Amino acid sequence: MARVVVDVMPKAEILDPQGQAIVGALGRLGFDGVSQVRQGKRFELEVDDSVDDVALGRIAEELLTNTVIENFTVSRVAD
Amino acid sequence: MARVVVDVMPKAEILDPQGQAIVGALGRLGFDGVSQVRQGKRFELEVDDSVDDVALGRIAEELLTNTVIENFTVSRVAD
């Protein structure tokens, strides 16, 4: 078994209203010094050792990411 | 300026229906070998150097995380 993390973030040129709302809320709550926030998704997968990087890439690209507006990164993490 | 990543994941004892739906979809799509998926959130913040780790912890705990059902990790990343 291996643990895999897939991070999915909105592309830089895509507006991120959730992140902008957080920046606004931070200012109202008195937390200064945060100039930008972008919100994405993090998936933690438990996979068999038979699942190779090609399959992981397809899982990330075809199921977990909307590639029109999002980028993804796949990384295996130590247990 | 520094870049900070806050990862927010559902606690282990909390049911994660989104993750379970992904496991089911993977099976139907022919991707075998994935036994568990948990879905959380990833926030990428651009912060001034004046923002210390205490402030970052408060931001993560008070605004970005529902601590009843979620855990968070804060990490500074190299630019």
XYZ file of N, CA, C and O in Angstrom:
632
model
N 0.847 -1.197 0.000
C 0.000 0.000 0.000
C 0.883 1.248 0.000
O 1.945 1.285 0.600
N 0.431 2.240 -0.683
C 1.140 3.513 -0.722
C 0.126 4.627 -0.535
O -1.051 4.470 -0.841
N 0.610 5.721 -0.018
C -0.250 6.890 0.135
C 0.140 7.922 -0.923
O 1.329 8.201 -1.102
N -0.858 8.417 -1.603
C -0.638 9.372 -2.687
C -1.460 10.624 -2.398
O -2.620 10.529 -1.965
N -0.860 11.766 -2.624
C -1.570 13.033 -2.468
C -1.720 13.686 -3.835
O -0.754 13.797 -4.580
N -2.935 14.071 -4.156
C -3.199 14.830 -5.377
C -3.703 16.207 -4.954
O -4.737 16.321 -4.289
N -2.945 17.238 -5.325
C -3.363 18.612 -5.059
C -3.935 19.209 -6.335
O -3.311 19.112 -7.398
N -5.094 19.810 -6.224
C -5.769 20.410 -7.373
C -6.018 21.875 -7.048
O -6.695 22.196 -6.071
N -5.440 22.757 -7.872
C -5.575 24.201 -7.622
C -6.122 24.892 -8.863
O -5.850 24.467 -9.984
N -6.869 25.976 -8.649
C -7.332 26.745 -9.807
C -6.133 27.322 -10.561
O -5.146 27.731 -9.943
N -6.218 27.346 -11.886
C -5.130 27.917 -12.679
C -4.956 29.385 -12.333
O -5.901 30.066 -11.916
N -3.729 29.882 -12.534
C -3.399 31.238 -12.104
C -4.298 32.279 -12.765
O -4.642 33.294 -12.149
N -4.707 32.022 -14.011
C -5.490 33.019 -14.736
C -6.985 32.906 -14.440
O -7.788 33.684 -14.981
N -7.362 31.959 -13.591
C -8.776 31.759 -13.270
C -9.110 32.516 -11.985
O -8.407 32.408 -10.983
N -10.202 33.260 -12.033
C -10.669 33.964 -10.847
C -11.032 32.958 -9.757
O -11.599 31.914 -10.046
N -10.685 33.269 -8.511
C -10.979 32.362 -7.401
C -11.797 33.118 -6.354
O -11.245 33.690 -5.408
N -13.108 33.153 -6.522
C -13.934 33.949 -5.599
C -13.877 33.450 -4.155
O -13.978 34.254 -3.229
N -13.692 32.148 -3.950
C -13.573 31.646 -2.574
C -12.343 32.231 -1.895
O -12.393 32.684 -0.753
N -11.217 32.211 -2.622
C -10.000 32.777 -2.057
C -10.141 34.265 -1.780
O -9.698 34.767 -0.740
N -10.776 34.981 -2.695
C -10.954 36.424 -2.490
C -11.841 36.697 -1.281
O -11.607 37.657 -0.528
N -12.862 35.856 -1.078
C -13.724 36.024 0.094
C -12.927 35.833 1.379
O -13.150 36.523 2.384
N -11.970 34.890 1.362
C -11.150 34.651 2.553
C -10.247 35.853 2.822
O -10.097 36.282 3.977
N -9.657 36.425 1.760
C -8.831 37.616 1.953
C -9.650 38.728 2.597
O -9.211 39.398 3.545
N -10.876 38.912 2.095
C -11.733 39.944 2.672
C -12.067 39.673 4.124
O -12.028 40.577 4.974
N -12.365 38.419 4.434
C -12.715 38.069 5.819
C -11.522 38.265 6.751
O -11.673 38.724 7.883
N -10.318 37.913 6.285
C -9.126 38.095 7.118
C -8.951 39.560 7.493
O -8.645 39.885 8.645
N -9.149 40.455 6.526
C -9.024 41.877 6.825
C -10.038 42.326 7.864
O -9.712 43.045 8.814
N -11.280 41.892 7.715
C -12.324 42.290 8.668
C -12.053 41.726 10.061
O -12.430 42.316 11.075
N -11.406 40.560 10.131
C -11.130 39.925 11.426
C -9.842 40.451 12.058
O -9.477 40.016 13.152
N -9.152 41.350 11.372
C -7.968 41.935 11.962
C -6.665 41.230 11.653
O -5.632 41.545 12.245
N -6.693 40.261 10.740
C -5.446 39.611 10.334
C -4.887 40.365 9.137
O -5.405 40.272 8.025
N -3.850 41.150 9.381
C -3.256 41.921 8.297
C -2.086 41.150 7.681
O -1.523 40.245 8.290
N -1.719 41.535 6.476
C -0.509 41.004 5.868
C -0.726 39.840 4.929
O 0.240 39.306 4.395
N -1.976 39.424 4.721
C -2.244 38.350 3.762
C -2.758 38.998 2.484
O -3.831 39.591 2.463
N -1.968 38.901 1.420
C -2.317 39.628 0.195
C -3.085 38.781 -0.797
O -3.794 39.302 -1.644
N -2.929 37.471 -0.736
C -3.655 36.618 -1.672
C -3.924 35.260 -1.049
O -3.094 34.726 -0.308
N -5.087 34.715 -1.349
C -5.435 33.347 -0.944
C -6.048 32.662 -2.150
O -6.890 33.241 -2.840
N -5.603 31.461 -2.417
C -6.269 30.642 -3.432
C -6.663 29.325 -2.795
O -5.895 28.720 -2.055
N -7.905 28.915 -3.083
C -8.417 27.688 -2.478
C -8.527 26.591 -3.515
O -9.085 26.795 -4.600
N -7.972 25.446 -3.175
C -8.084 24.277 -4.043
C -8.468 23.059 -3.235
O -8.991 23.174 -2.124
N -8.204 21.902 -3.809
C -8.601 20.648 -3.170
C -7.384 19.769 -2.949
O -6.416 19.825 -3.693
N -7.459 18.967 -1.910
C -6.406 17.997 -1.612
C -7.066 16.631 -1.468
O -8.021 16.473 -0.697
N -6.560 15.669 -2.216
C -7.068 14.300 -2.141
C -5.963 13.406 -1.596
O -4.819 13.471 -2.075
N -6.293 12.580 -0.603
C -5.351 11.593 -0.088
C -5.865 10.213 -0.464
O -6.972 9.829 -0.072
N -5.075 9.478 -1.241
C -5.475 8.169 -1.752
C -4.615 7.088 -1.123
O -3.399 7.256 -0.972
N -5.255 5.974 -0.779
C -4.525 4.762 -0.393
C -4.585 3.822 -1.583
O -5.678 3.402 -1.990
N -3.418 3.517 -2.158
C -3.418 2.706 -3.383
C -2.520 1.478 -3.209
O -1.544 1.501 -2.449
N -2.879 0.408 -3.939
C -2.023 -0.769 -3.977
C -0.718 -0.432 -4.675
O -0.641 0.487 -5.484
N 0.296 -1.264 -4.391
C 1.578 -1.050 -5.054
C 1.492 -1.310 -6.554
O 2.378 -0.917 -7.313
N 0.411 -1.984 -6.977
C 0.248 -2.264 -8.414
C -0.137 -1.015 -9.209
O -0.070 -1.038 -10.445
N -0.562 0.038 -8.524
C -0.998 1.249 -9.230
C 0.229 2.096 -9.562
O 0.897 2.607 -8.663
N 0.529 2.221 -10.845
C 1.747 2.941 -11.230
C 1.460 4.422 -11.469
O 0.326 4.884 -11.375
N 2.536 5.145 -11.774
C 2.398 6.596 -11.911
C 1.518 6.985 -13.092
O 0.851 8.025 -13.065
N 1.520 6.139 -14.138
C 0.666 6.439 -15.288
C -0.806 6.381 -14.869
O -1.595 7.275 -15.204
N -1.161 5.344 -14.120
C -2.547 5.229 -13.665
C -2.909 6.376 -12.732
O -4.013 6.938 -12.825
N -1.985 6.730 -11.859
C -2.263 7.856 -10.948
C -2.473 9.150 -11.717
O -3.350 9.949 -11.390
N -1.676 9.341 -12.757
C -1.840 10.534 -13.571
C -3.200 10.571 -14.248
O -3.856 11.619 -14.323
N -3.642 9.406 -14.734
C -4.967 9.357 -15.380
C -6.065 9.610 -14.365
O -7.053 10.301 -14.655
N -5.948 9.029 -13.162
C -6.952 9.261 -12.118
C -7.043 10.751 -11.796
O -8.130 11.331 -11.723
N -5.882 11.383 -11.646
C -5.882 12.802 -11.293
C -6.466 13.651 -12.415
O -7.264 14.557 -12.180
N -6.079 13.320 -13.651
C -6.466 14.171 -14.779
C -7.913 13.943 -15.203
O -8.617 14.891 -15.557
N -8.354 12.680 -15.160
C -9.670 12.369 -15.726
C -10.793 12.456 -14.696
O -11.952 12.684 -15.052
N -10.469 12.247 -13.417
C -11.548 12.205 -12.427
C -11.468 13.335 -11.407
O -12.489 13.889 -11.015
N -10.256 13.691 -10.970
C -10.154 14.616 -9.838
C -10.005 16.072 -10.260
O -10.245 16.966 -9.454
N -9.602 16.302 -11.500
C -9.311 17.660 -11.943
C -10.215 18.058 -13.102
O -10.459 17.259 -14.005
N -10.694 19.278 -13.071
C -11.307 19.904 -14.246
C -10.186 20.659 -14.946
O -9.844 21.781 -14.562
N -9.609 20.021 -15.961
C -8.380 20.558 -16.551
C -8.605 21.858 -17.322
O -7.639 22.501 -17.724
N -9.848 22.243 -17.529
C -10.098 23.539 -18.163
C -9.695 24.672 -17.223
O -9.149 25.691 -17.659
N -9.946 24.491 -15.947
C -9.740 25.585 -15.000
C -8.767 25.242 -13.875
O -8.446 26.100 -13.054
N -8.299 23.988 -13.803
C -7.476 23.571 -12.660
C -6.201 22.865 -13.117
O -6.185 22.211 -14.168
N -5.163 22.998 -12.311
C -3.932 22.219 -12.449
C -3.852 21.213 -11.313
O -4.409 21.431 -10.234
N -3.101 20.120 -11.548
C -2.951 19.135 -10.470
C -1.483 18.749 -10.326
O -0.694 18.876 -11.269
N -1.143 18.295 -9.123
C 0.157 17.674 -8.890
C -0.094 16.367 -8.134
O -0.978 16.289 -7.278
N 0.686 15.350 -8.485
C 0.580 14.040 -7.846
C 1.883 13.771 -7.121
O 2.961 13.951 -7.697
N 1.812 13.363 -5.865
C 3.038 13.033 -5.139
C 2.785 11.843 -4.227
O 1.743 11.755 -3.565
N 3.730 10.923 -4.238
C 3.678 9.806 -3.287
C 4.322 10.264 -1.994
O 5.355 10.925 -2.016
N 3.720 9.918 -0.881
C 4.266 10.330 0.405
C 4.659 9.095 1.196
O 4.066 8.019 1.050
N 5.688 9.263 2.037
C 6.133 8.151 2.875
C 5.079 7.866 3.932
O 4.382 8.757 4.402
N 4.947 6.598 4.279
C 3.957 6.222 5.310
C 4.444 6.609 6.701
O 5.614 6.722 6.957
N 7.779 38.734 1.207
C 6.611 37.872 0.973
C 6.987 36.406 1.139
O 8.091 35.992 0.814
N 6.069 35.659 1.639
C 6.283 34.227 1.785
C 5.029 33.512 1.326
O 3.923 34.054 1.358
N 5.217 32.303 0.863
C 4.081 31.486 0.469
C 3.833 30.436 1.555
O 4.770 29.779 2.021
N 2.587 30.321 1.940
C 2.200 29.396 3.002
C 1.093 28.488 2.476
O 0.174 28.957 1.789
N 1.202 27.219 2.793
C 0.161 26.264 2.413
C -0.520 25.759 3.677
O 0.148 25.360 4.636
N -1.843 25.814 3.681
C -2.633 25.246 4.763
C -3.457 24.103 4.181
O -4.272 24.317 3.280
N -3.217 22.899 4.675
C -3.995 21.735 4.253
C -5.016 21.418 5.329
O -4.681 21.342 6.513
N -6.242 21.245 4.917
C -7.338 20.957 5.844
C -7.988 19.648 5.411
O -8.467 19.540 4.277
N -7.962 18.661 6.306
C -8.512 17.338 5.964
C -9.542 16.921 7.005
O -9.425 17.266 8.185
N -10.550 16.158 6.587
C -11.510 15.631 7.567
C -10.795 14.715 8.560
O -9.884 13.969 8.181
N -11.188 14.788 9.822
C -10.585 13.907 10.821
C -10.837 12.448 10.458
O -11.815 12.111 9.797
N -9.936 11.581 10.939
C -9.996 10.170 10.549
C -11.324 9.533 10.922
O -11.830 8.660 10.209
N -11.905 9.968 12.044
C -13.130 9.323 12.506
C -14.381 9.918 11.877
O -15.498 9.466 12.167
N -14.199 10.911 11.004
C -15.335 11.563 10.363
C -15.597 10.914 9.003
O -14.665 10.722 8.216
N -16.851 10.585 8.746
C -17.236 10.023 7.458
C -16.945 11.045 6.357
O -17.179 12.243 6.530
N -16.431 10.583 5.215
C -16.122 11.484 4.112
C -16.866 11.006 2.866
O -16.333 10.251 2.055
N -18.117 11.439 2.705
C -18.917 10.925 1.581
C -18.359 11.304 0.219
O -18.494 10.534 -0.736
N -17.684 12.463 0.116
C -17.079 12.828 -1.172
C -16.000 11.830 -1.557
O -15.926 11.373 -2.688
N -15.150 11.501 -0.571
C -14.092 10.537 -0.854
C -14.652 9.177 -1.223
O -14.164 8.515 -2.145
N -15.708 8.749 -0.515
C -16.307 7.454 -0.829
C -16.910 7.446 -2.230
O -16.851 6.440 -2.938
N -17.500 8.571 -2.627
C -18.059 8.658 -3.982
C -16.961 8.516 -5.029
O -17.159 7.895 -6.080
N -15.778 9.084 -4.740
C -14.660 8.977 -5.682
C -14.181 7.535 -5.783
O -13.914 7.030 -6.878
N -14.099 6.829 -4.631
C -13.696 5.418 -4.669
C -14.667 4.629 -5.536
O -14.261 3.810 -6.379
N -15.964 4.892 -5.353
C -16.953 4.182 -6.165
C -16.815 4.493 -7.643
O -16.883 3.584 -8.493
N -16.590 5.760 -7.960
C -16.461 6.153 -9.365
C -15.216 5.532 -9.990
O -15.237 5.096 -11.145
N -14.118 5.460 -9.234
C -12.894 4.849 -9.763
C -13.143 3.400 -10.149
O -12.696 2.942 -11.201
N -13.859 2.671 -9.285
C -14.159 1.277 -9.597
C -14.983 1.153 -10.871
O -14.688 0.331 -11.740
N -15.994 2.002 -11.009
C -16.841 1.932 -12.197
C -16.084 2.305 -13.464
O -16.387 1.829 -14.557
N -15.076 3.167 -13.338
C -14.300 3.615 -14.501
C -13.154 2.664 -14.830
O -12.421 2.894 -15.784
N -12.998 1.615 -14.034
C -11.970 0.632 -14.342
C -10.626 0.880 -13.697
O -9.653 0.201 -14.022
N -10.542 1.825 -12.791
C -9.293 2.037 -12.054
C -9.324 1.185 -10.792
O -10.010 1.522 -9.828
N -8.580 0.086 -10.801
C -8.564 -0.780 -9.637
C -7.389 -0.429 -8.733
O -6.419 0.199 -9.163
N -7.477 -0.869 -7.482
C -6.337 -0.753 -6.580
C -6.368 0.467 -5.678
O -5.437 0.668 -4.913
N -7.409 1.284 -5.773
C -7.521 2.424 -4.864
C -8.523 2.045 -3.773
O -9.695 1.847 -4.044
N -8.030 1.921 -2.546
C -8.874 1.407 -1.474
C -9.533 2.512 -0.660
O -10.570 2.283 -0.030
N -8.945 3.683 -0.644
C -9.534 4.758 0.132
C -9.170 6.105 -0.474
O -8.053 6.298 -0.972
N -10.125 7.024 -0.443
C -9.876 8.406 -0.858
C -10.499 9.309 0.191
O -11.626 9.078 0.631
N -9.746 10.302 0.608
C -10.310 11.341 1.471
C -10.074 12.687 0.815
O -8.990 12.964 0.309
N -11.114 13.503 0.806
C -11.027 14.805 0.147
C -11.010 15.914 1.177
O -11.851 15.965 2.078
N -10.039 16.794 1.035
C -9.961 17.962 1.896
C -9.709 19.204 1.061
O -9.960 19.218 -0.145
N -9.202 20.222 1.729
C -8.989 21.508 1.072
C -7.532 21.925 1.185
O -6.845 21.571 2.133
N -7.081 22.664 0.202
C -5.723 23.198 0.213
C -5.817 24.702 -0.030
O -6.439 25.142 -0.992
N -5.212 25.468 0.862
C -5.185 26.918 0.713
C -3.751 27.351 0.489
O -2.851 26.943 1.222
N -3.532 28.203 -0.515
C -2.216 28.788 -0.746
C -2.310 30.279 -0.448
O -3.093 30.998 -1.077
N -1.513 30.739 0.521
C -1.561 32.125 0.977
C -0.261 32.836 0.625
O 0.819 32.250 0.763
N -0.379 34.070 0.197
C 0.784 34.944 0.053
C 0.754 35.904 1.233
O -0.201 36.678 1.384
N 1.778 35.834 2.083
C 1.764 36.645 3.301
C 3.025 37.482 3.407
O 4.093 37.106 2.901
N 2.883 38.629 4.063
C 4.055 39.461 4.358
C 4.970 38.738 5.333
O 4.537 37.865 6.088
N 6.222 39.143 5.346
C 7.172 38.541 6.281
C 6.822 38.878 7.734
O 7.306 38.240 8.663
N 5.974 39.900 7.915
C 5.571 40.273 9.275
C 4.597 39.269 9.898
O 4.363 39.313 11.108
N 4.027 38.400 9.096
C 3.046 37.442 9.619
C 3.797 36.251 10.200
O 4.452 35.498 9.468
N 3.703 36.072 11.516
C 4.476 35.004 12.149
C 3.659 33.711 12.238
O 2.487 33.650 11.853
N 4.308 32.679 12.762
C 3.662 31.374 12.802
C 2.453 31.357 13.720
O 1.500 30.601 13.492
N 2.481 32.190 14.766
C 1.320 32.250 15.669
C 0.104 32.784 14.914
O -0.993 32.232 15.001
N 0.318 33.851 14.152
C -0.787 34.406 13.372
C -1.277 33.413 12.328
O -2.489 33.255 12.117
N -0.341 32.722 11.689
C -0.757 31.730 10.695
C -1.579 30.610 11.332
O -2.563 30.144 10.765
N -1.162 30.193 12.524
C -1.930 29.161 13.220
C -3.331 29.629 13.548
O -4.296 28.868 13.420
N -3.452 30.892 13.955
C -4.788 31.421 14.267
C -5.645 31.515 13.005
O -6.835 31.197 13.031
N -5.040 31.959 11.911
C -5.790 32.034 10.650
C -6.301 30.652 10.253
O -7.467 30.474 9.888
N -5.416 29.670 10.342
C -5.808 28.314 9.944
C -6.892 27.771 10.859
O -7.877 27.172 10.399
N -6.726 28.004 12.158
C -7.638 27.374 13.115
C -8.973 28.092 13.194
O -10.020 27.450 13.334
N -8.945 29.437 13.105
C -10.178 30.184 13.347
C -10.983 30.443 12.083
O -12.198 30.627 12.142
N -10.305 30.475 10.930
C -11.041 30.832 9.713
C -11.110 29.698 8.694
O -12.139 29.504 8.047
N -10.020 28.945 8.536
C -9.961 27.993 7.422
C -10.427 26.595 7.798
O -10.764 25.809 6.918
N -10.430 26.295 9.099
C -10.724 24.936 9.535
C -11.957 24.917 10.426
O -12.127 25.790 11.275
N -12.817 23.936 10.213
C -13.866 23.616 11.179
C -13.277 22.558 12.109
O -13.251 21.362 11.784
N -12.778 23.001 13.266
C -11.987 22.093 14.103
C -12.812 20.980 14.746
O -12.240 20.064 15.333
N -14.119 21.059 14.630
C -14.938 19.948 15.128
C -14.729 18.705 14.262
O -14.674 17.583 14.773
N -14.586 18.911 12.968
C -14.538 17.763 12.054
C -13.267 17.721 11.207
O -13.063 16.763 10.461
N -12.403 18.726 11.310
C -11.244 18.787 10.421
C -9.956 19.039 11.198
O -9.962 19.701 12.234
N -8.858 18.533 10.664
C -7.515 18.853 11.130
C -6.817 19.723 10.086
O -7.141 19.664 8.906
N -5.822 20.509 10.537
C -5.092 21.326 9.580
C -3.591 21.203 9.811
O -3.144 20.862 10.904
N -2.843 21.460 8.748
C -1.398 21.593 8.846
C -0.999 22.879 8.118
O -1.572 23.216 7.078
N -0.034 23.583 8.689
C 0.476 24.825 8.100
C 1.929 24.604 7.721
O 2.710 24.091 8.524
N 2.293 24.969 6.501
C 3.697 24.827 6.108
C 4.091 25.993 5.214
O 3.337 26.400 4.333
N 5.267 26.533 5.493
C 5.834 27.555 4.613
C 6.575 26.856 3.491
O 7.290 25.881 3.732
N 6.397 27.337 2.282
C 7.064 26.707 1.151
C 8.035 27.700 0.537
O 7.827 28.908 0.581
N 9.102 27.148 -0.041
C 10.084 28.002 -0.695
C 9.474 28.604 -1.947
O 8.655 27.987 -2.616
N 9.888 29.811 -2.286
C 9.370 30.462 -3.491
C 10.028 29.870 -4.742
O 11.120 29.380 -4.701
